[in-house]
mmCIF file of C-alpha atoms in Angstrom:
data_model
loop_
_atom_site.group_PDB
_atom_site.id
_atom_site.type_symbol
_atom_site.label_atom_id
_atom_site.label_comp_id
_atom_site.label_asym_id
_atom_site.label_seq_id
_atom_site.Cartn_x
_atom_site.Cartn_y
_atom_site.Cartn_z
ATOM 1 C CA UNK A 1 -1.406 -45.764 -20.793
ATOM 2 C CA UNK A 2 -1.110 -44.584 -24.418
ATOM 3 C CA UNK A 3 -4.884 -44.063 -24.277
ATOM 4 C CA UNK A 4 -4.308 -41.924 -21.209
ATOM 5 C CA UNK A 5 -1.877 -39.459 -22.871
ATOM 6 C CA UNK A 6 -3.707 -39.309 -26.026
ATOM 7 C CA UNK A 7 -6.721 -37.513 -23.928
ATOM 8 C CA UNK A 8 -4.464 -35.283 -22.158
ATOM 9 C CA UNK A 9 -3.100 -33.934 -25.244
ATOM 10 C CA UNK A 10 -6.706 -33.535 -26.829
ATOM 11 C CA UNK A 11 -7.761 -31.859 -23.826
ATOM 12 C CA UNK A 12 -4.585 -29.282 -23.865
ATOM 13 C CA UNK A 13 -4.908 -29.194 -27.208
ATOM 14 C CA UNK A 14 -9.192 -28.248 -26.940
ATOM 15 C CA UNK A 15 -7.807 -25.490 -23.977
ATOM 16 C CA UNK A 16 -5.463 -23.787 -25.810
ATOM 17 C CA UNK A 17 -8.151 -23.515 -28.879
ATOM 18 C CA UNK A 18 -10.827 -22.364 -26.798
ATOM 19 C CA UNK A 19 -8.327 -19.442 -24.999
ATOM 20 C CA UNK A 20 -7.558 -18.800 -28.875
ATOM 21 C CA UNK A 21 -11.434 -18.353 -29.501
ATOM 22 C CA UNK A 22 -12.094 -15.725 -27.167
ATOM 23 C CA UNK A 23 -8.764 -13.609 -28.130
ATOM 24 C CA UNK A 24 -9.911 -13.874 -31.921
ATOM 25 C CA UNK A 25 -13.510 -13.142 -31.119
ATOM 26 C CA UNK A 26 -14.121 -9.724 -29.953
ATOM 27 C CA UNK A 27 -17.632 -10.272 -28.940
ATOM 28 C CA UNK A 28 -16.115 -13.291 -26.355
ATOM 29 C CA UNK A 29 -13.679 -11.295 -25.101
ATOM 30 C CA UNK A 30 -15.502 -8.450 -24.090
ATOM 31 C CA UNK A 31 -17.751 -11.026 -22.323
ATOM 32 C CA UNK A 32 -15.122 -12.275 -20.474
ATOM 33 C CA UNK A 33 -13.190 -8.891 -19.288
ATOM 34 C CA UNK A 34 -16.654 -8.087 -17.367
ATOM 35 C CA UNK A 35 -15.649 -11.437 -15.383
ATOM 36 C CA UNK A 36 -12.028 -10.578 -15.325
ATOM 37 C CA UNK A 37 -12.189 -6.963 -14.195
ATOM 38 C CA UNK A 38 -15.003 -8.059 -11.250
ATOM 39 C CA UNK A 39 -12.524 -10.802 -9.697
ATOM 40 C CA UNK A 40 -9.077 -7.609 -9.820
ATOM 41 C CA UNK A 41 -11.569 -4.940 -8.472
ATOM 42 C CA UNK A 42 -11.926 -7.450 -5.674
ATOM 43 C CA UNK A 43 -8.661 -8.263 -5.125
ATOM 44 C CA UNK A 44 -7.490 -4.787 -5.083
ATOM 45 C CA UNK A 45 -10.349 -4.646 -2.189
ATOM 46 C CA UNK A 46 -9.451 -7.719 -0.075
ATOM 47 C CA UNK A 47 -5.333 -5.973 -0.554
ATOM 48 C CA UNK A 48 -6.641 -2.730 1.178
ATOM 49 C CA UNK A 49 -8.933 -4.584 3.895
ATOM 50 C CA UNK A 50 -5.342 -6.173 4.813
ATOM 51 C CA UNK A 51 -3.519 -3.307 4.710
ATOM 52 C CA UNK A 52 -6.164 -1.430 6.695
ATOM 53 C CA UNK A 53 -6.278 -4.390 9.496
ATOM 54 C CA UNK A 54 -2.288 -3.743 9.414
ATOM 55 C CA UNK A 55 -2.899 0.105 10.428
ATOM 56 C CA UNK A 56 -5.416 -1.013 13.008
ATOM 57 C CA UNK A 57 -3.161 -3.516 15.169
ATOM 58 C CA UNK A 58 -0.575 -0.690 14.802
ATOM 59 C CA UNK A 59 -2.799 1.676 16.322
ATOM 60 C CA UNK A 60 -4.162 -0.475 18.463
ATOM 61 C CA UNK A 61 -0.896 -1.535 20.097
ATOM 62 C CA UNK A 62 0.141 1.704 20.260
ATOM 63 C CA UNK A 63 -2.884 2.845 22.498
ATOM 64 C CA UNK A 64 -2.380 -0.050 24.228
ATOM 65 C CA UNK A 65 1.640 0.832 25.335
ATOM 66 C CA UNK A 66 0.857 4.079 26.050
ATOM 67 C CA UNK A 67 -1.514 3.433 28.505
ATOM 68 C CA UNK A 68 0.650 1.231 30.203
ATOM 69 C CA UNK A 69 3.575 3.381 30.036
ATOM 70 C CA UNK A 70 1.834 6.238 31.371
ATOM 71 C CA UNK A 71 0.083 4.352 34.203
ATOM 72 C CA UNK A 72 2.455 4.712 36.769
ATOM 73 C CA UNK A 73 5.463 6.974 37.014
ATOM 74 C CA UNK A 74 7.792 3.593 37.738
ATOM 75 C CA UNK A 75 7.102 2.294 34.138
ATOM 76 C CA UNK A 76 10.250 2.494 32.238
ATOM 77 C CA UNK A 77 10.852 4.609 29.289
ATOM 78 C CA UNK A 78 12.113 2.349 27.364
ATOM 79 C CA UNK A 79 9.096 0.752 26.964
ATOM 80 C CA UNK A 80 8.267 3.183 24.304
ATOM 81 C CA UNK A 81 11.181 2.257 22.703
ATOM 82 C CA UNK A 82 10.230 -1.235 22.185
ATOM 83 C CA UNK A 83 6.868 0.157 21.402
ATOM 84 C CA UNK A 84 8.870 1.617 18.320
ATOM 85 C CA UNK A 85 10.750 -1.764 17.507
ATOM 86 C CA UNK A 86 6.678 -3.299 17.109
ATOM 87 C CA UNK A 87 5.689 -0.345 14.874
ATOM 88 C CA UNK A 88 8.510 -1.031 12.674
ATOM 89 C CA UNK A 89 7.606 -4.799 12.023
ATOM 90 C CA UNK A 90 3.929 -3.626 11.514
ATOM 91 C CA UNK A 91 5.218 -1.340 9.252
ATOM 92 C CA UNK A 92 7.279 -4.097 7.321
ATOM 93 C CA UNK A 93 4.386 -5.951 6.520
ATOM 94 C CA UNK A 94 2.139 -3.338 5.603
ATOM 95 C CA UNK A 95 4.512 -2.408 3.077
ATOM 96 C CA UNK A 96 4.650 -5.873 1.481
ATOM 97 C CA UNK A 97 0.914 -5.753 1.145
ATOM 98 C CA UNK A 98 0.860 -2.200 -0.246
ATOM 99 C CA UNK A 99 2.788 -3.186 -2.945
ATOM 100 C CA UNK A 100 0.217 -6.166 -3.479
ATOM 101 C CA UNK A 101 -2.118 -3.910 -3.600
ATOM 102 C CA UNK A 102 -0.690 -1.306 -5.674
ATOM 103 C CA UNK A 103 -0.301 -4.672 -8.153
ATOM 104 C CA UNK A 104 -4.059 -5.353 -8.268
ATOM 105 C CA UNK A 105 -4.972 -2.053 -8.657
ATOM 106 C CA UNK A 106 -2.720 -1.305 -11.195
ATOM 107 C CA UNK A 107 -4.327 -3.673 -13.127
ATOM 108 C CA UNK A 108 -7.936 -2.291 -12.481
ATOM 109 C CA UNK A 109 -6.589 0.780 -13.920
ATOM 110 C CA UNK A 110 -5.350 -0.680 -16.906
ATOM 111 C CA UNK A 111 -8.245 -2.265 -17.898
ATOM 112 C CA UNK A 112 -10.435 1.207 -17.154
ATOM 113 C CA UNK A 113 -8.032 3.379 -19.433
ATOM 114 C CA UNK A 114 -7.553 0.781 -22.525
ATOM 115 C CA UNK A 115 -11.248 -1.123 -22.298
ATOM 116 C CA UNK A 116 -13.952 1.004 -20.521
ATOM 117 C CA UNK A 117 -12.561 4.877 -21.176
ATOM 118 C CA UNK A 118 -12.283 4.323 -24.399
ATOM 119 C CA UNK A 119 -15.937 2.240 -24.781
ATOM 120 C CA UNK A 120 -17.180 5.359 -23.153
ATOM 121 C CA UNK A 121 -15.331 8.257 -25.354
ATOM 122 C CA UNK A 122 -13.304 6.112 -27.956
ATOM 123 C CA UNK A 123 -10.507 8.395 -28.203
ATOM 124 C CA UNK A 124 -8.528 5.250 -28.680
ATOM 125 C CA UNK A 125 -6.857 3.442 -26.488
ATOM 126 C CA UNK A 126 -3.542 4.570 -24.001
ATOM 127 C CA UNK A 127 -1.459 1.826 -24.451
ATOM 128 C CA UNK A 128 -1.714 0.380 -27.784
ATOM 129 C CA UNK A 129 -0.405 -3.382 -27.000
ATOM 130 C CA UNK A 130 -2.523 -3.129 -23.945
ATOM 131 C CA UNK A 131 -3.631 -7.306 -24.175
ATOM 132 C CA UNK A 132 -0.230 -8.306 -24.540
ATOM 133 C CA UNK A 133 1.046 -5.924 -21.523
ATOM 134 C CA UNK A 134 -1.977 -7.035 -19.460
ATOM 135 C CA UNK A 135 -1.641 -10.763 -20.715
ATOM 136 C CA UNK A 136 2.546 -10.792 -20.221
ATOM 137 C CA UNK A 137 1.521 -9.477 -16.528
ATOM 138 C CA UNK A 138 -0.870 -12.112 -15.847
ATOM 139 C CA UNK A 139 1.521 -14.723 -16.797
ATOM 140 C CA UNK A 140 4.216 -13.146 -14.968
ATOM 141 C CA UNK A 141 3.201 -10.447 -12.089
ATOM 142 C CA UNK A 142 5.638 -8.488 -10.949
ATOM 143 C CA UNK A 143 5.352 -4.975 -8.418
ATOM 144 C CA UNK A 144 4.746 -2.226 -9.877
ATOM 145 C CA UNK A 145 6.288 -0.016 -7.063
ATOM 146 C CA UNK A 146 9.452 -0.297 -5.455
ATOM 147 C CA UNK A 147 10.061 -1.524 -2.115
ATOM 148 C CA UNK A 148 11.407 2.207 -1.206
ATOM 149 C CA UNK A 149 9.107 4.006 -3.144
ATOM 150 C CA UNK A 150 6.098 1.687 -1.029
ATOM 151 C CA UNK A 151 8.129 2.587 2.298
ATOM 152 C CA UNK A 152 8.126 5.954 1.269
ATOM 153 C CA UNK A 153 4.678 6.336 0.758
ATOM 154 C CA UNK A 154 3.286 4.410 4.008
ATOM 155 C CA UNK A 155 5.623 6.445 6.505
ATOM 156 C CA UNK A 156 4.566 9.494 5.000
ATOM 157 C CA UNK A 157 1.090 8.836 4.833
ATOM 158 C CA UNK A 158 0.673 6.910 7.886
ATOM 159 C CA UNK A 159 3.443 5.745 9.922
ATOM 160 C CA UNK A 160 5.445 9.136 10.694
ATOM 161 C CA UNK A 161 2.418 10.055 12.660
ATOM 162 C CA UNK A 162 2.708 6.962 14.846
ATOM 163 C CA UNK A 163 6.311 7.546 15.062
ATOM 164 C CA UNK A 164 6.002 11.115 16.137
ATOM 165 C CA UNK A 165 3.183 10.287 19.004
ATOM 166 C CA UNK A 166 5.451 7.703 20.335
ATOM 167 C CA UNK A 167 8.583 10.202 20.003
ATOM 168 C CA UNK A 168 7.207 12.813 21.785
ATOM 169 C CA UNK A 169 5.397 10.545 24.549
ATOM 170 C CA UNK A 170 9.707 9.519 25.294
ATOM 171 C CA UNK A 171 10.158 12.545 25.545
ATOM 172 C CA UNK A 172 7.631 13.304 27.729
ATOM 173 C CA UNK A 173 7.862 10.149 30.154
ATOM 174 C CA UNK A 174 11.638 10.811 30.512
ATOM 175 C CA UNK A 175 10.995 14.581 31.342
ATOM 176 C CA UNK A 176 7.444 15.413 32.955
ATOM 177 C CA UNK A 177 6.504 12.335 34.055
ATOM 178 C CA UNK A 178 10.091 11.482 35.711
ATOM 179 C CA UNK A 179 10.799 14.152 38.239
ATOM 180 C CA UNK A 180 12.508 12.457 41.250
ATOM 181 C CA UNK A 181 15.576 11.394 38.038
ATOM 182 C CA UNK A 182 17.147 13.304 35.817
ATOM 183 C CA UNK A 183 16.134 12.872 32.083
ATOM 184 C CA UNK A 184 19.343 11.734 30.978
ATOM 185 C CA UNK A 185 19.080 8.820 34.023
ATOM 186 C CA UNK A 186 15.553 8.123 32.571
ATOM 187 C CA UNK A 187 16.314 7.891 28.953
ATOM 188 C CA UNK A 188 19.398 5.444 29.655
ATOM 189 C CA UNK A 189 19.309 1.953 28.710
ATOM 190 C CA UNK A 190 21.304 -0.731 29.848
ATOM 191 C CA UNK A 191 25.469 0.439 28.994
ATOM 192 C CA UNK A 192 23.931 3.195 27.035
ATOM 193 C CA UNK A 193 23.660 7.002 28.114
ATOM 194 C CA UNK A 194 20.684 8.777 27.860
ATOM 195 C CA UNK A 195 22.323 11.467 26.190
ATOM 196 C CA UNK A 196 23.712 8.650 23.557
ATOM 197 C CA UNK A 197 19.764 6.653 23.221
ATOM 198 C CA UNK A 198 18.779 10.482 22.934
ATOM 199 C CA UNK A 199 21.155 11.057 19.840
ATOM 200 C CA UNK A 200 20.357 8.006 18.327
ATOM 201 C CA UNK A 201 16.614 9.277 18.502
ATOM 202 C CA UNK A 202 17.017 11.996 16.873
ATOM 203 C CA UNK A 203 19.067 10.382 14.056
ATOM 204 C CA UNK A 204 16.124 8.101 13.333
ATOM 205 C CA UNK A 205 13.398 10.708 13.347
ATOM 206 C CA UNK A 206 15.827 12.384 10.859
ATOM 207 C CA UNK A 207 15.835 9.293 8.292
ATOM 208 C CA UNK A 208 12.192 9.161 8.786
ATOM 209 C CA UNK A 209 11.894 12.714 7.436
ATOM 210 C CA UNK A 210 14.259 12.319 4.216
ATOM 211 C CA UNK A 211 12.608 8.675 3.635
ATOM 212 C CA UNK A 212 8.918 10.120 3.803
ATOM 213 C CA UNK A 213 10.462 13.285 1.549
ATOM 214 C CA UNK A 214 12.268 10.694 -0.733
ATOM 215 C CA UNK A 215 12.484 12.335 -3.984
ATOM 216 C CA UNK A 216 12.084 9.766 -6.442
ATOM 217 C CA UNK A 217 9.744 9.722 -9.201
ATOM 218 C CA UNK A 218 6.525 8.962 -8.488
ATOM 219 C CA UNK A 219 6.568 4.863 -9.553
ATOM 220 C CA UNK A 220 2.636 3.851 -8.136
ATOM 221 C CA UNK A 221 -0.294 3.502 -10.634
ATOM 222 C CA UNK A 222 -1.838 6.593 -9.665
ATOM 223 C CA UNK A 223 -5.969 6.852 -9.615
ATOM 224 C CA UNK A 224 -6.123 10.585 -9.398
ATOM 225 C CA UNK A 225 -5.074 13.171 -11.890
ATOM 226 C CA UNK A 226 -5.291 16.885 -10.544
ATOM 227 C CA UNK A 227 -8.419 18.141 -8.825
ATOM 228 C CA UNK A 228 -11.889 19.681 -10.549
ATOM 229 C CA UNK A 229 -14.423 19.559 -8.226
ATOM 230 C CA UNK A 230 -17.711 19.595 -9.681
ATOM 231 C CA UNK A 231 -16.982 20.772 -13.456
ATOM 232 C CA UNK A 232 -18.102 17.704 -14.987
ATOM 233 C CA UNK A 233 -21.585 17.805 -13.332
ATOM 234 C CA UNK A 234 -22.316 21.236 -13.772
ATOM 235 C CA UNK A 235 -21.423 21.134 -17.902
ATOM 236 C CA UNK A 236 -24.598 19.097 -18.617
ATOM 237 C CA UNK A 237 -27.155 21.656 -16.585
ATOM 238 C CA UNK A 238 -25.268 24.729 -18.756
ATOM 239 C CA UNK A 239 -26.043 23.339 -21.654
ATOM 240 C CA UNK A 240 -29.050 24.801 -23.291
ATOM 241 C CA UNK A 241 -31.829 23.003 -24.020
ATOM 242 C CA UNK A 242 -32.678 21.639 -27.844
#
């Protein structure tokens, strides 16, 4: 048994040393980040695949309800409703993984500012403890964006749409597509008015608009800065010839 913990601490020991040989040596650690930076790019890739599946199911199930909904006039209206409930919980999750993602491409980023912008135009380097940030992150990740900054950011850019097409198909079933009832006897739900599910409706739609308008600062690593389409191609071909 002594034996036995004697080679476990020679083999920690001969781990730690050869992690301390690539952080002294600059020529191993720039053969390593290659490595490193391959296995975050596809992270960030397999985050946005599952994200992207999210959206799809969402969609999906949403095509799905409405052509049920609308298949006969004596499908209820609340249907949609529940239809609403289900785009909610997709939206839940696709906010957790937008955040994962917005983790592993933050650290794509970081690595293409401090390591490969600078071996391209060295500059120098925009954060100048960038191995220590990057290594402190690595030992302990945490989100980058903020659970209502995330939320924000998929009901704007997604999820109000989906919202809206299932706000105005209510509207529609319990109007157009209802005429033997009056709206408010279409829109009611069980010890509810229709007048009341109506109100509550429109309150909802309303925190949807100030939540996708949120104005807090801005907290996801962003990829694009400003627009210049075509600039940097054209300044080679201006450039006369030696």
């Amino acid at each position: 048994m002594p034996d036995d913990r004697s080679t476990d601490d020679t083999l920690e020991r001969e781990d730690q040393e050869i992690a301390a040989e690539i952080a002294g040596d600059a020529e191993s650690l720039l053969d390593a980040l290659p490595h490193y930076y391959r296995g975050e790019v596809a992270q960030t890739t397999t985050a946005q695949d599952r994200i992207d599946q999210t959206t799809n199911w969402a969609i999906t199930v949403l095509a799905a309800l409405l052509s049920v909904v609308f298949s006969s006039p004596d499908m209820p209206a609340y249907l949609l409703l529940v239809g609403m409930v289900i785009l909610a919980v997709f939206l839940s999750f696709e906010v957790r993984r937008y955040r994962f993602y917005d983790l592993y491409r933050s650290r794509v980023r970081f690595v293409q500012e401090n390591v490969f912008a600078n071996a391209l135009d060295p500059r120098g380097v925009e954060h100048a403890n960038w191995r220590e940030e990057l290594g402190e992150d690595l030992r302990y990740p945490t989100f980058k964006v903020t659970l209502l900054e995330a939320l924000s950011r998929r009901v704007r850019r997604i999820y109000a749409l989906l919202f809206a097409v299932l706000g105005v198909s209510w509207v529609a079933k319990v109007t157009l597509f209802t005429p033997e009832s009056r709206w408010t006897e279409a829109a009611e739900l069980p010890g509810i008015p229709g007048p009341v599910v109506a109100g509550l409706l429109a309150l909802f739609f309303l925190g949807l608009v100030v939540l996708a308008k949120w104005p807090g600062s801005r907290e996801a690593k962003g990829e694009i800065h400003g627009e210049e389409p075509g600039e940097w191609k054209e300044t080679g071909e201006n450039e006369p010839e030696p």
